[in-house]
Structure formats: structure tokens, C-alpha cells
Coordinates of C-alpha atoms in Angstrom, one line a residue:
X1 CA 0.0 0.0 0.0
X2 CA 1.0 3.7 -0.9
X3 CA 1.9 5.9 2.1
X4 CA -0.2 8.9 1.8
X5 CA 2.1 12.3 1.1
X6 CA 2.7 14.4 3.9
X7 CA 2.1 17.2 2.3
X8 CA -1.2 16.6 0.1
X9 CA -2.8 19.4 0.2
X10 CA -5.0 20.6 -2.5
X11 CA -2.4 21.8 -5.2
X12 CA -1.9 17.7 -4.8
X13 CA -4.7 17.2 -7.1
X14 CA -4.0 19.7 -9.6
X15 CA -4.0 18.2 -13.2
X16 CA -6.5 15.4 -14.8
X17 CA -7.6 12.6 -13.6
X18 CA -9.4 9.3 -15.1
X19 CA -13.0 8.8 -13.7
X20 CA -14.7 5.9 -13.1
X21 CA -18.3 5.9 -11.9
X22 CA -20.8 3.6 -10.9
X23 CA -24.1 4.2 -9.7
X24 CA -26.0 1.7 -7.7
X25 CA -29.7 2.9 -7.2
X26 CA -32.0 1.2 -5.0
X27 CA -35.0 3.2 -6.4
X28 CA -34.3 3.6 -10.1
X29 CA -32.3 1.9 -13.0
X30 CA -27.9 1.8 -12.2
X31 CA -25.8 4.3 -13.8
X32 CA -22.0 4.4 -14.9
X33 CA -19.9 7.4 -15.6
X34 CA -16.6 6.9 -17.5
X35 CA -14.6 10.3 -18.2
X36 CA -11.9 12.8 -17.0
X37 CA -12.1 15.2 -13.6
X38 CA -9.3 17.6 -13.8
X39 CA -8.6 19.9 -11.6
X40 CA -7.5 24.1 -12.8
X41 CA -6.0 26.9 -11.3
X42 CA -9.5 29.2 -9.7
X43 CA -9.3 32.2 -7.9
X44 CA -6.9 31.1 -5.8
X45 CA -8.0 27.6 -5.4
X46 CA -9.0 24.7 -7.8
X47 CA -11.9 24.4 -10.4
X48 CA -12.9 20.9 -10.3
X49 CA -14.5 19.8 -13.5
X50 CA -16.2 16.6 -14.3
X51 CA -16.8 15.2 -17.7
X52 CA -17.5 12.1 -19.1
X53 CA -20.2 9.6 -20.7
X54 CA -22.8 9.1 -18.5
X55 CA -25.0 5.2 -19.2
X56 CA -28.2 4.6 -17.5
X57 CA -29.8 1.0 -18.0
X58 CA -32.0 1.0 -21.0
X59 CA -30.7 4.1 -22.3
X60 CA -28.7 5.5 -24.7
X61 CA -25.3 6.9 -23.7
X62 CA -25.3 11.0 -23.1
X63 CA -22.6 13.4 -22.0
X64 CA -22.5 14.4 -18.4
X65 CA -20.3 17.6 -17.0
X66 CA -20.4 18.8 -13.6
X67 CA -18.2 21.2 -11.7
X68 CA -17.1 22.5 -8.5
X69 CA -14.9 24.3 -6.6
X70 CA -12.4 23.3 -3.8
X71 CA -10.0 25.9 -2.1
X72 CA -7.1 25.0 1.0
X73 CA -8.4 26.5 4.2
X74 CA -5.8 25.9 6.8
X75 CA -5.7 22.1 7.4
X76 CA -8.9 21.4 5.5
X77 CA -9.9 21.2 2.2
X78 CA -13.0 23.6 1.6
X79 CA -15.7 22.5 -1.6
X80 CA -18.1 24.8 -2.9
X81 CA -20.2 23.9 -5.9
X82 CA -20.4 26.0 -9.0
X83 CA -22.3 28.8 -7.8
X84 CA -20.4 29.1 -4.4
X85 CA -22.9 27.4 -2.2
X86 CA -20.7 25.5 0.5
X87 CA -20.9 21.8 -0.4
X88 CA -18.6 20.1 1.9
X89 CA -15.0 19.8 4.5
X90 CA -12.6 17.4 4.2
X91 CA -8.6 17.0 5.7
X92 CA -6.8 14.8 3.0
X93 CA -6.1 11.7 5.5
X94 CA -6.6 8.0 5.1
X95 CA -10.1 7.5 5.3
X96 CA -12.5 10.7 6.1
X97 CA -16.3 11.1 6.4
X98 CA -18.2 14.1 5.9
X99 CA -22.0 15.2 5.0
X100 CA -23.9 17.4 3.1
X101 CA -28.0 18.0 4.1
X102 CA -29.5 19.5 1.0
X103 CA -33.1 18.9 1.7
X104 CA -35.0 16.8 2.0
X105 CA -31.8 14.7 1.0
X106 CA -28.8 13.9 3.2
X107 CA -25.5 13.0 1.2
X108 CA -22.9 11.0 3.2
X109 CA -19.1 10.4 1.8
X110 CA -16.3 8.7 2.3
X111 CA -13.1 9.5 0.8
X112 CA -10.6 6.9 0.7
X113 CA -6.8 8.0 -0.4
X114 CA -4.1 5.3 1.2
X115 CA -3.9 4.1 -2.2
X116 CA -2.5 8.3 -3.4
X117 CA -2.4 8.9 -6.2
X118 CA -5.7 6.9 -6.5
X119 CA -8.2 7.2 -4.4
X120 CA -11.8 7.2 -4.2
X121 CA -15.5 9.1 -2.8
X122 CA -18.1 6.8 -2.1
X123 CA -21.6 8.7 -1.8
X124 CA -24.6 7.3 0.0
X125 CA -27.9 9.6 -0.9
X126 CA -31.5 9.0 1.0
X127 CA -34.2 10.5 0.5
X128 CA -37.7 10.6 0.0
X129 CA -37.1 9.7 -3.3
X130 CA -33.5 9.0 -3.3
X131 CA -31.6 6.1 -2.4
X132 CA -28.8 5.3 -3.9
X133 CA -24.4 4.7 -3.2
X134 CA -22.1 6.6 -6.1
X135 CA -18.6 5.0 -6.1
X136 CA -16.0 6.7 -8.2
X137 CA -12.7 6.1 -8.9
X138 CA -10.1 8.8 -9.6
X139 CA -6.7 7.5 -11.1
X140 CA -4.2 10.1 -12.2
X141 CA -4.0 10.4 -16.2
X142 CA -1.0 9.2 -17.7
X143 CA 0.8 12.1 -20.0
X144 CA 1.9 10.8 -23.9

């Protein structure tokens, strides 16, 4: 197993990333997402941006993009979506939990990085009409 740097700190993730996705919904047909996240310079922090194919079961394929922002605030790693709403905290460490209530929907994560430079979020969303775990995958993309 990879020892996790000491100094990861957000500038760690700058660059692109391969993305796997995979959707498991309790409530509605299983999704994957296969694409890039790559991470750019943004006011002083990072622009996270998500792209990829997006396939629901039964469905044709479509293009998915989301994006987000994440900035170093002393220890912890602050993540804002798009529009600057506050999304969630995190302090790059082995294994860390945090939540984000957006009703009526609570969002749970894990993010897993002893395996740096992979690592992983799992998502757990419940709701009244929500119920499903997101794992995905980020792998560092190789330069030709």
C-alpha cells in the first residue's frame, strides 16, 4: 500500500484525472460514468471539473459535465459547488467522512486515499425519493 504524502494538500490534485463511476440505485435503473475530472487553477483555489459519458440501464449513452470548486483553508480542504454554495469539508487523511444536508436529501461520503495517487468518494444519498451509493474512482491520467 501507498503511504499517503505528507504534504497533500489541495495543489496535490492539480491536473487530470481518469474517472470511473458507478451508480448503484436502490430506487431507479444503475448508472455508470466513465470520463476525466481535472482539476484548474481558480481564484486562488481549484476548479474541479467533471466530464464524461454518462450510461443509465436502457438508455442511450449522453454526455455528463459537472463542476465545482475546492480551495485549501488551513488544514482542511473547503468544496463549494459552482455557484459558491458550500458543499462540503474534508482533511486529506486515510479515510474521512463528511456530510452534506440538501433537503430533504442527506449526502454521506467517504473518501478513501491510502492508495494516493488513486483514491476514491463513495456517496450514500437517501431521500424521500432518493436512495442510492455513487462510487467513483479517480486515477491520475498518464501524459503521452
Amino acid at each position: 500500500m501507498a503511504e499517503i504524502p505528507v504534504n497533500l494538500d489541495l495543489f496535490a490534485f492539480e491536473g487530470r484525472w481518469q474517472l470511473d463511476r458507478l451508480v448503484t440505485n436502490a430506487v431507479g435503473p444503475d448508472m455508470t460514468l466513465t470520463g476525466w475530472a481535472e482539476f484548474r487553477p481558480h481564484e486562488g483555489g481549484l476548479m474541479l471539473i467533471e466530464s464524461g459519458t454518462l450510461q443509465v440501464a436502457g438508455q442511450p449513452p449522453m454526455q455528463g459535465e459537472q463542476r465545482y470548486i475546492w480551495r485549501q483553508e488551513g488544514a482542511e480542504i473547503a468544496t463549494f459547488f459552482a455557484d459558491e454554495r458550500p458543499f462540503f469539508r474534508f482533511t486529506p487523511a486515510g479515510q474521512i467522512a463528511a456530510a452534506h444536508w440538501c433537503s430533504p436529501d442527506q449526502y454521506d461520503v467517504v473518501m478513501e486515499f491510502a492508495h494516493w495517487p488513486d483514491w476514491q468518494a463513495t456517496w450514500t444519498v437517501k431521500g424521500p425519493r432518493k436512495d442510492y451509493v455513487m462510487r467513483s474512482h479517480y486515477r491520475r491520467a498518464v501524459s503521452i
